PDB file of C-alpha atoms in Angstrom:
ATOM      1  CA  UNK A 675       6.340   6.774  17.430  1.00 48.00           C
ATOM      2  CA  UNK A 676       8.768   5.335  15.061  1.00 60.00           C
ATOM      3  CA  UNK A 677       6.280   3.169  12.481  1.00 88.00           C
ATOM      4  CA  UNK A 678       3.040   3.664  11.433  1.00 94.00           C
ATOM      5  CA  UNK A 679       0.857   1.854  14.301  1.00 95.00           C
ATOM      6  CA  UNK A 680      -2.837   1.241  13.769  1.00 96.00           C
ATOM      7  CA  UNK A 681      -5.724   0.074  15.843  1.00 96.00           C
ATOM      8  CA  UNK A 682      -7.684  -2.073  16.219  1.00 96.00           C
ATOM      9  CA  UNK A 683      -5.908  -4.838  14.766  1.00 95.00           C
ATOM     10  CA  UNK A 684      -9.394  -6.462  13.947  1.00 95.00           C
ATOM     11  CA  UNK A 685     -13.076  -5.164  14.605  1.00 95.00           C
ATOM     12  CA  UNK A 686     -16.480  -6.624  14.119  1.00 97.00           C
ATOM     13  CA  UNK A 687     -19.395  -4.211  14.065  1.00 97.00           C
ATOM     14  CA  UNK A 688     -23.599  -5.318  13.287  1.00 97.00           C
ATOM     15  CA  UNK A 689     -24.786  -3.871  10.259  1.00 97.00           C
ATOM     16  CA  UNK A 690     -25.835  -0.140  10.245  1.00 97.00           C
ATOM     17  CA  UNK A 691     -23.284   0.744  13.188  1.00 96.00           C
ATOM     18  CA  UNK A 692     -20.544   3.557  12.904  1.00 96.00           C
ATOM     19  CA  UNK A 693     -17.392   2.999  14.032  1.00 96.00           C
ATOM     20  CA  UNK A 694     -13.960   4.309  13.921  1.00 95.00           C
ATOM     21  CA  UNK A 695     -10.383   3.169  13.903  1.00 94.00           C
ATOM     22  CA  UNK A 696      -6.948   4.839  14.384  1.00 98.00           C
ATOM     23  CA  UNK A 697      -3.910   5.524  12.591  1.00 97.00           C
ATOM     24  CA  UNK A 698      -0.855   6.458  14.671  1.00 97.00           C
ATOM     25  CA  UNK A 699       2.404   7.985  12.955  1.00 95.00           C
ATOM     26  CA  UNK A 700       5.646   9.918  13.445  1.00 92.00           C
ATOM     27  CA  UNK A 701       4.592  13.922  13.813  1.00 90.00           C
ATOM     28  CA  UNK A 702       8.145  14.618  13.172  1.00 88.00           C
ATOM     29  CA  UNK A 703       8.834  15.022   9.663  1.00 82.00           C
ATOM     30  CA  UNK A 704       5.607  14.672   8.248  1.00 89.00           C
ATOM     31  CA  UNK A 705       4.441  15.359   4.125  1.00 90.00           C
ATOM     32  CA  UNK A 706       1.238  13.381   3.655  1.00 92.00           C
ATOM     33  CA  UNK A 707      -1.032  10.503   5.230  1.00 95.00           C
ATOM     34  CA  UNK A 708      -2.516   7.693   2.774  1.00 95.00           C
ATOM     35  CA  UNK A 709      -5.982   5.837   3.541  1.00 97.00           C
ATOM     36  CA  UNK A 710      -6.143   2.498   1.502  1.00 97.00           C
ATOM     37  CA  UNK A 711      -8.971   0.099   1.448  1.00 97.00           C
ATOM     38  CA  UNK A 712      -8.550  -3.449   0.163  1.00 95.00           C
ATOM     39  CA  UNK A 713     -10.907  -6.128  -0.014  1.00 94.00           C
ATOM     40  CA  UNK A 714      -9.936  -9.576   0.082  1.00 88.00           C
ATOM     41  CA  UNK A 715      -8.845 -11.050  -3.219  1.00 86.00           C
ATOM     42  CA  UNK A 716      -8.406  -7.709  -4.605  1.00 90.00           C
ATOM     43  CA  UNK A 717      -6.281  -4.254  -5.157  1.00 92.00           C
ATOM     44  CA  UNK A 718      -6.093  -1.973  -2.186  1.00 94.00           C
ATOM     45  CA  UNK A 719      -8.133   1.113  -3.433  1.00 95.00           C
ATOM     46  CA  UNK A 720      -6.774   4.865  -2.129  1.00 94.00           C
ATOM     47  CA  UNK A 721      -9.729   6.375  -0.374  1.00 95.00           C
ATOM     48  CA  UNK A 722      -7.478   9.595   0.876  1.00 94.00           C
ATOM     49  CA  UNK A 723      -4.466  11.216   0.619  1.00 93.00           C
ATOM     50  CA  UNK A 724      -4.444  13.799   3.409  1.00 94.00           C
ATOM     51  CA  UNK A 725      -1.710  16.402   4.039  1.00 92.00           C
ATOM     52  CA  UNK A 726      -3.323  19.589   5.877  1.00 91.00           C
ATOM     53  CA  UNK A 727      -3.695  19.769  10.029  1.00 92.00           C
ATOM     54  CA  UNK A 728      -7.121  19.300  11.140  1.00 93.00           C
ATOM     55  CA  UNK A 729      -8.124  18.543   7.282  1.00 93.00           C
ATOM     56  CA  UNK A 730     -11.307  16.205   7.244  1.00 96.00           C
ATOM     57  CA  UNK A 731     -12.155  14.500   4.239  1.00 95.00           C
ATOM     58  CA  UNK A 732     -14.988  12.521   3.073  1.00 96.00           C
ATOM     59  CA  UNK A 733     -16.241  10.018   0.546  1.00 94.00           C
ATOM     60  CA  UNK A 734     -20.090   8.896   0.901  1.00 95.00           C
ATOM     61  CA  UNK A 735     -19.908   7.140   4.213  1.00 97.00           C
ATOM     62  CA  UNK A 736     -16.439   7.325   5.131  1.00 97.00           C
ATOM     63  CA  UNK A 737     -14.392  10.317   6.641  1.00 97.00           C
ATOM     64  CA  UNK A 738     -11.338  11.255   8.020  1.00 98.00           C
ATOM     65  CA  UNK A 739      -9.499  13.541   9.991  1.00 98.00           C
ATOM     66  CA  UNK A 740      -5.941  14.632   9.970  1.00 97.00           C
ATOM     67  CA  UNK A 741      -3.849  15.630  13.376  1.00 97.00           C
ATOM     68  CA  UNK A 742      -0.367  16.156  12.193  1.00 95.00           C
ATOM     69  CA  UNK A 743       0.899  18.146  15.639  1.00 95.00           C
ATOM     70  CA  UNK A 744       0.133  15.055  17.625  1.00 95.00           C
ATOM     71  CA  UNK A 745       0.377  12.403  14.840  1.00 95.00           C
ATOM     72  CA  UNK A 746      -3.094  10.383  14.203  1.00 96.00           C
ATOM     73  CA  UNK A 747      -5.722  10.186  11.798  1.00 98.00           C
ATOM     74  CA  UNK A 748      -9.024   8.887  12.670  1.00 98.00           C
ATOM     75  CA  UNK A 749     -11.329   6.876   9.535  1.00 98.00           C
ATOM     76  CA  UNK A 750     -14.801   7.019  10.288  1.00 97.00           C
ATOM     77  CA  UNK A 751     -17.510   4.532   8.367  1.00 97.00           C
ATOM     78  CA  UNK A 752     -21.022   5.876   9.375  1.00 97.00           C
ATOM     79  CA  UNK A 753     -24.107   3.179   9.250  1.00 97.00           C
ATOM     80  CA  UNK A 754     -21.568   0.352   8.014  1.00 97.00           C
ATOM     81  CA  UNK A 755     -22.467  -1.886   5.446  1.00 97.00           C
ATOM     82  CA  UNK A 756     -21.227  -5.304   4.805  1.00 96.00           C
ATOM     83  CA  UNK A 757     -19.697  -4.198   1.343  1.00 95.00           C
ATOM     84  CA  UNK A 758     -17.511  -1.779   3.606  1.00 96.00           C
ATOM     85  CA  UNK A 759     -15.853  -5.017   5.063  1.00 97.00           C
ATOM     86  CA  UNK A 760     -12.077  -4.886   4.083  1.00 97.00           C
ATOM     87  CA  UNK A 761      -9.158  -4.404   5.643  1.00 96.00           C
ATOM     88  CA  UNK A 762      -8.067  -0.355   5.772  1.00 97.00           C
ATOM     89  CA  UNK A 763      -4.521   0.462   5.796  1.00 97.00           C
ATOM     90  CA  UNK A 764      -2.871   3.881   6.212  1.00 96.00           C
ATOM     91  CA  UNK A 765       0.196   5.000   5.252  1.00 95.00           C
ATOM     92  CA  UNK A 766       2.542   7.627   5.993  1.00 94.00           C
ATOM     93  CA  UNK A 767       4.664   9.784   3.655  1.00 91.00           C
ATOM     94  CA  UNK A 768       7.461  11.697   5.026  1.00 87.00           C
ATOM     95  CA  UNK A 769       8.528  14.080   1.817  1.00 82.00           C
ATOM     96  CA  UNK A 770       7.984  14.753  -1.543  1.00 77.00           C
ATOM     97  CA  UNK A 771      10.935  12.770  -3.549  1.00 75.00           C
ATOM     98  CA  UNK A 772      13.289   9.994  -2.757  1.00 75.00           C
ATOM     99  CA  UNK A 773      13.378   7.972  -0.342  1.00 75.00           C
ATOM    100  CA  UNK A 774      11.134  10.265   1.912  1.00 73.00           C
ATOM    101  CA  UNK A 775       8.405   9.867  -0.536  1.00 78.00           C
ATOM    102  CA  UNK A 776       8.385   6.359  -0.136  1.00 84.00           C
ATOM    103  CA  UNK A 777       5.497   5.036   2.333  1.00 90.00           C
ATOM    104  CA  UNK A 778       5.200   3.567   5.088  1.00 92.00           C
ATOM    105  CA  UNK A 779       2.282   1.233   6.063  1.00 94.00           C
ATOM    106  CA  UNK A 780       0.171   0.578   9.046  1.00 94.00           C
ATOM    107  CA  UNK A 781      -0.435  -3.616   9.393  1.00 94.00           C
ATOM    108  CA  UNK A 782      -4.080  -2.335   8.952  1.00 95.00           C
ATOM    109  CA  UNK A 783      -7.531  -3.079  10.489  1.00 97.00           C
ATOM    110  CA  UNK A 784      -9.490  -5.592   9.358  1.00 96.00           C
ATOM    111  CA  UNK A 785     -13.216  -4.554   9.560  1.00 97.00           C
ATOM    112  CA  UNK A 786     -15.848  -7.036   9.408  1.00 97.00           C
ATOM    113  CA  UNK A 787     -19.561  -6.126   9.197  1.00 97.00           C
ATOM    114  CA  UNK A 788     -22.098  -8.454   9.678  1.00 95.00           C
ATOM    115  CA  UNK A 789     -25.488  -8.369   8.559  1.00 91.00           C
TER     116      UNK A 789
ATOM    117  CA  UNK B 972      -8.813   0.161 -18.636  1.00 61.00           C
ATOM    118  CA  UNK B 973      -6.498  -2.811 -17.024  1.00 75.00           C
ATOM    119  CA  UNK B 974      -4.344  -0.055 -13.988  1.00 93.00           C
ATOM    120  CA  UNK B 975      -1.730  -2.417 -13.015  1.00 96.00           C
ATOM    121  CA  UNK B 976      -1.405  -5.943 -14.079  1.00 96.00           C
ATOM    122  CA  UNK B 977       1.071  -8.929 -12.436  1.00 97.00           C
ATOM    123  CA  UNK B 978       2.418 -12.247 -13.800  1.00 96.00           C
ATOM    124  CA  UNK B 979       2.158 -14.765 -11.985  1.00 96.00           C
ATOM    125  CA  UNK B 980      -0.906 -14.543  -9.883  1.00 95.00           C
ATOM    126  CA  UNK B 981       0.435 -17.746  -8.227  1.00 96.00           C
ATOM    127  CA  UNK B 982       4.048 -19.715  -8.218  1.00 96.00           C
ATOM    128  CA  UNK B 983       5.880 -22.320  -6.292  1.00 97.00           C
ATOM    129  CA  UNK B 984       9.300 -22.421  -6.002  1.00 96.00           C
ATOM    130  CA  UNK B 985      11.934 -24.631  -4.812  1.00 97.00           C
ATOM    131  CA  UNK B 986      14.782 -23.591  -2.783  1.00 97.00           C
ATOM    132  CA  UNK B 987      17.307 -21.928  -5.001  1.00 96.00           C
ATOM    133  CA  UNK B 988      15.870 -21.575  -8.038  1.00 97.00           C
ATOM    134  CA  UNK B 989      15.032 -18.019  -9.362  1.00 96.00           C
ATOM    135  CA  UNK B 990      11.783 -16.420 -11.253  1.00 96.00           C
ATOM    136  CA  UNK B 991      10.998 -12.929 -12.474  1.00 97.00           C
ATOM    137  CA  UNK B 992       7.637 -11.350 -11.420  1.00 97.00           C
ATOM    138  CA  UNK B 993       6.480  -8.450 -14.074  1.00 97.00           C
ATOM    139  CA  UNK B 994       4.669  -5.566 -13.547  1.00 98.00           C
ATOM    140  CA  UNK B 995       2.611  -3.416 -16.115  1.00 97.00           C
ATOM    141  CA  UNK B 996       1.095  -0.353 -15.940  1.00 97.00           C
ATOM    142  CA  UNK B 997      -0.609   1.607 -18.807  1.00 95.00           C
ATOM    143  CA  UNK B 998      -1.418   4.564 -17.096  1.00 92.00           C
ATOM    144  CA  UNK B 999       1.694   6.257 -18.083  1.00 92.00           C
ATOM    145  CA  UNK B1000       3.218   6.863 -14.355  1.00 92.00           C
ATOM    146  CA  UNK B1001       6.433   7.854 -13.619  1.00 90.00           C
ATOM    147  CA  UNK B1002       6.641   5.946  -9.870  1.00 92.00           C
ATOM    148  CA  UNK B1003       6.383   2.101  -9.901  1.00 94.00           C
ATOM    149  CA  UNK B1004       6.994  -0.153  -6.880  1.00 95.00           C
ATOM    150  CA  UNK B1005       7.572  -3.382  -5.400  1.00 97.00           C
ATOM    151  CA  UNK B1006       6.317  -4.535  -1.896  1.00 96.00           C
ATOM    152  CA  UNK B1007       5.547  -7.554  -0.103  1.00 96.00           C
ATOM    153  CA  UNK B1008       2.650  -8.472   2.029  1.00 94.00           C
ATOM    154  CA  UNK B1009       3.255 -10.774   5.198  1.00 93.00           C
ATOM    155  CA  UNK B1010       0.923 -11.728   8.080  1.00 87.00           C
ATOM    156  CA  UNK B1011       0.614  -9.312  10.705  1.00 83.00           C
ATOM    157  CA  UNK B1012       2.991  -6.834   9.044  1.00 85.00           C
ATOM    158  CA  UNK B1013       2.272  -4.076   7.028  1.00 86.00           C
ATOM    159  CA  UNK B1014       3.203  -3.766   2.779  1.00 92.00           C
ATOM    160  CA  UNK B1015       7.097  -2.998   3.088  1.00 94.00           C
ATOM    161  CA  UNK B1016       9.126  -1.762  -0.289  1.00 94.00           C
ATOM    162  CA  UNK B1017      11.072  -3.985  -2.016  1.00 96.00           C
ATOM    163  CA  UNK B1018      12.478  -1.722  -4.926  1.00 96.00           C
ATOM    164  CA  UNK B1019      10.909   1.802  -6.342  1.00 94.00           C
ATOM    165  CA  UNK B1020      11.844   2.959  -9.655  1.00 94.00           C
ATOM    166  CA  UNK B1021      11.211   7.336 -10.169  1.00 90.00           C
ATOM    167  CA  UNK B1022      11.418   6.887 -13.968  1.00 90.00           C
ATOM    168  CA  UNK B1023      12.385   4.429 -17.016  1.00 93.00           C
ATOM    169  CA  UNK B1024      16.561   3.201 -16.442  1.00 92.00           C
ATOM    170  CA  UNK B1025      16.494   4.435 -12.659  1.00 93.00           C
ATOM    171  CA  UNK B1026      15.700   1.931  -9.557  1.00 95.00           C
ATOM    172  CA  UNK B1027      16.739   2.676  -6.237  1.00 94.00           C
ATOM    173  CA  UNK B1028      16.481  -0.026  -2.593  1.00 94.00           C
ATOM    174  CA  UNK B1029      13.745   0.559  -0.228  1.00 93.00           C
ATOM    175  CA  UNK B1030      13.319  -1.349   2.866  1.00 91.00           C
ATOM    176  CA  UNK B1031      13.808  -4.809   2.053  1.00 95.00           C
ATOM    177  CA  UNK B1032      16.002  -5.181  -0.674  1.00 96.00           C
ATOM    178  CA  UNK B1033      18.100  -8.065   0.001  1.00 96.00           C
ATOM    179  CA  UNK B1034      17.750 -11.132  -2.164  1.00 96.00           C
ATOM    180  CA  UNK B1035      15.840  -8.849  -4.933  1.00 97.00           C
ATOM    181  CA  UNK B1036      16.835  -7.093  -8.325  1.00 96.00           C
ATOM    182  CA  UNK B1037      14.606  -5.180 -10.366  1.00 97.00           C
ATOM    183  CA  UNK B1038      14.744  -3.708 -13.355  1.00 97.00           C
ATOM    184  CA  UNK B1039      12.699  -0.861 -15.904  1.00 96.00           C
ATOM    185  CA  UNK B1040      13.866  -0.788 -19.023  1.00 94.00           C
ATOM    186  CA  UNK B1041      10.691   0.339 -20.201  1.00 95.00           C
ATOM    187  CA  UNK B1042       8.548   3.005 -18.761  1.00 95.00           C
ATOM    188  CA  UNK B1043       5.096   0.529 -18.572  1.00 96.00           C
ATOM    189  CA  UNK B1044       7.272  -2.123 -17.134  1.00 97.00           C
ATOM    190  CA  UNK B1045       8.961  -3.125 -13.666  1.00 98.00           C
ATOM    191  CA  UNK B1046      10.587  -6.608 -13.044  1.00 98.00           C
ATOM    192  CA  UNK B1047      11.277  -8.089  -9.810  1.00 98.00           C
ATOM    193  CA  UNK B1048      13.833 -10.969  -9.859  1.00 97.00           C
ATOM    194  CA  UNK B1049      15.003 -13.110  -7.487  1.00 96.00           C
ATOM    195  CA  UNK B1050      18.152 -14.853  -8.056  1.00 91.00           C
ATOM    196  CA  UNK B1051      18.198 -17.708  -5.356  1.00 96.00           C
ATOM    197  CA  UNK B1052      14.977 -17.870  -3.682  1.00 95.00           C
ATOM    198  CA  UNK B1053      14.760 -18.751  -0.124  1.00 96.00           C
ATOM    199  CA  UNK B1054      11.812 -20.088   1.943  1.00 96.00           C
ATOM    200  CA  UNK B1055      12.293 -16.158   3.888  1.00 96.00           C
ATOM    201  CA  UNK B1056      10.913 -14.963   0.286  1.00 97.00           C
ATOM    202  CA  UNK B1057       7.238 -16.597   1.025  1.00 97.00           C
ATOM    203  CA  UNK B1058       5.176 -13.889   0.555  1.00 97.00           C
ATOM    204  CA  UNK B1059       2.479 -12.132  -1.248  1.00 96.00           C
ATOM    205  CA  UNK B1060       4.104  -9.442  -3.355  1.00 97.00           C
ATOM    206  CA  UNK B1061       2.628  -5.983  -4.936  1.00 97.00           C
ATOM    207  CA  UNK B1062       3.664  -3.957  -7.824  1.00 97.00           C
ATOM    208  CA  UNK B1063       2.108  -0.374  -7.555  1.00 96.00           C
ATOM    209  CA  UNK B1064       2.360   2.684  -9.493  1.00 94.00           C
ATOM    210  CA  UNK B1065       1.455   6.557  -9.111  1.00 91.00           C
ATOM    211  CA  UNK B1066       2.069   9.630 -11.561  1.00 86.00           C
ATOM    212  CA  UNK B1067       4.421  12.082 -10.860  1.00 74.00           C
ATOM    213  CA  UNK B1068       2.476  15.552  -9.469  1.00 64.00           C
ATOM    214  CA  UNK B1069       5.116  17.853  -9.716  1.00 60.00           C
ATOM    215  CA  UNK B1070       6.171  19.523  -6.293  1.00 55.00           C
ATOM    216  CA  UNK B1071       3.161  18.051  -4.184  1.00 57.00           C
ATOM    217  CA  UNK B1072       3.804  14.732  -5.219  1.00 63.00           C
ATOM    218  CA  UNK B1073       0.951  13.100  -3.110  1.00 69.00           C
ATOM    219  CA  UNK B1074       0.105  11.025  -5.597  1.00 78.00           C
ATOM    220  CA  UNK B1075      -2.084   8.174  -4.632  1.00 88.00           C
ATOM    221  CA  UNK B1076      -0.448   4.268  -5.340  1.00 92.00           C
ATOM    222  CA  UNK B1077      -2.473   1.997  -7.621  1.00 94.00           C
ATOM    223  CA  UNK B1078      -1.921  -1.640  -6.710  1.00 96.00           C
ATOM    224  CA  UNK B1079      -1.885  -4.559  -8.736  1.00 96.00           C
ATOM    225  CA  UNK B1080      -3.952  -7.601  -7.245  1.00 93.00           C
ATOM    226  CA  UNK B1081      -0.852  -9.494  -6.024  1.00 95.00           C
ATOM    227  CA  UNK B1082       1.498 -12.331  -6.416  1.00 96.00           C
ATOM    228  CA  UNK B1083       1.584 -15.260  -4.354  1.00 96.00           C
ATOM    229  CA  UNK B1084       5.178 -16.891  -4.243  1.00 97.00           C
ATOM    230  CA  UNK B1085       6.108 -20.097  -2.027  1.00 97.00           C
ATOM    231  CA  UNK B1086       9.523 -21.228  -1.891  1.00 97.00           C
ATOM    232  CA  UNK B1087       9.725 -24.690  -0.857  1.00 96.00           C
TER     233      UNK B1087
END
């Protein structure tokens, strides 16, 4: 994998499901994977920066995991909630200064949750 | 606390003309960064600056300058704007953390540009 894929591209889900989307990106090379939420009309938000093999994180509702040997990181919302509708972007990071400390984003998925 | 703040929210420009979009932080970070937005495609870097006087290209660079004279500050410019430049564009910062340098990016809430 050469870019930072994720998927879905879009998802609907009824209030009070959990669901889960992926983040694909290049195992080779990595230093750290970024979780971003951003609502419409505003700032994406960092929910996670995430840099250990199998390291989970979580924040209230939302989790993720962290599989750097095969490259993906799955974001979890549990019993969604139509304030969790945004758009969630990852991002990967290949080092720690120039260039490779730039990121690279995912095209995002956009989550809808209706009520 | 205002994080990161851009001017203009909104512009329209017309073929060849040029425009500066500024970027201010006052969280006192070392990183600041330029990116546009486009449908279906995810934020790709414009310009990155490490520290006040230094800017370096990131993935996009052509048809951009930037500049930080100032530590708080980083300008985008474009010289001769082309319809190509449509876009939504995002300054972000983050604070130098030493070795790990995972810093997270704070975002500014975008500028849209249309060049006629």
């Amino acid at each position: 994998i050469l870019n930072v894929e994720q998927s879905p591209q879009s998802l609907h889900v009824q209030e009070g499901d959990s669901t889960n989307f992926t983040c694909s990106f290049p195992s080779s090379n990595f230093y750290a994977l970024h979780w971003y939420r951003w609502e419409t009309a505003k700032s994406p938000e960092a929910l996670f920066v995430m840099t250990l093999n199998g390291d989970e994180k979580k924040k209230g509702r939302i989790s993720a995991t962290l599989n750097t040997k095969e490259g993906y990181s799955y974001l979890y919302i549990k019993g969604s909630q139509p304030e969790d509708s945004a758009t969630y972007l990852c991002a990967s990071q290949r080092g720690s200064s120039g260039s490779a400390r730039q990121l690279t984003f995912g095209s995002g998925t956009q989550l809808t949750v209706l009520p | 606390n205002a994080g990161v703040t851009q001017t203009p929210k909104f512009r329209v420009l017309k073929t060849g003309q040029s425009m500066t979009l500024l970027c201010a932080q006052d969280m006192n970070h070392e990183y600041m960064y330029w990116y546009r937005q486009d449908p279906g495609m995810g934020l790709r870097l414009i310009h990155y600056s490490v520290g006040e006087g230094t800017t370096a290209k990131g993935e996009v660079p052509d048809g951009y300058n930037v500049s930080r004279l100032k530590k708080q500050n980083f300008l985008l410019g474009l010289e001769s704007a082309a319809p190509s430049q449509t876009s939504v564009y995002f300054c972000a910062s983050s604070r130098d953390r030493g070795a790990s340098n995972t810093g997270e990016l704070f975002f500014g809430e975008g500028s849209r540009l249309t060049v006629l």
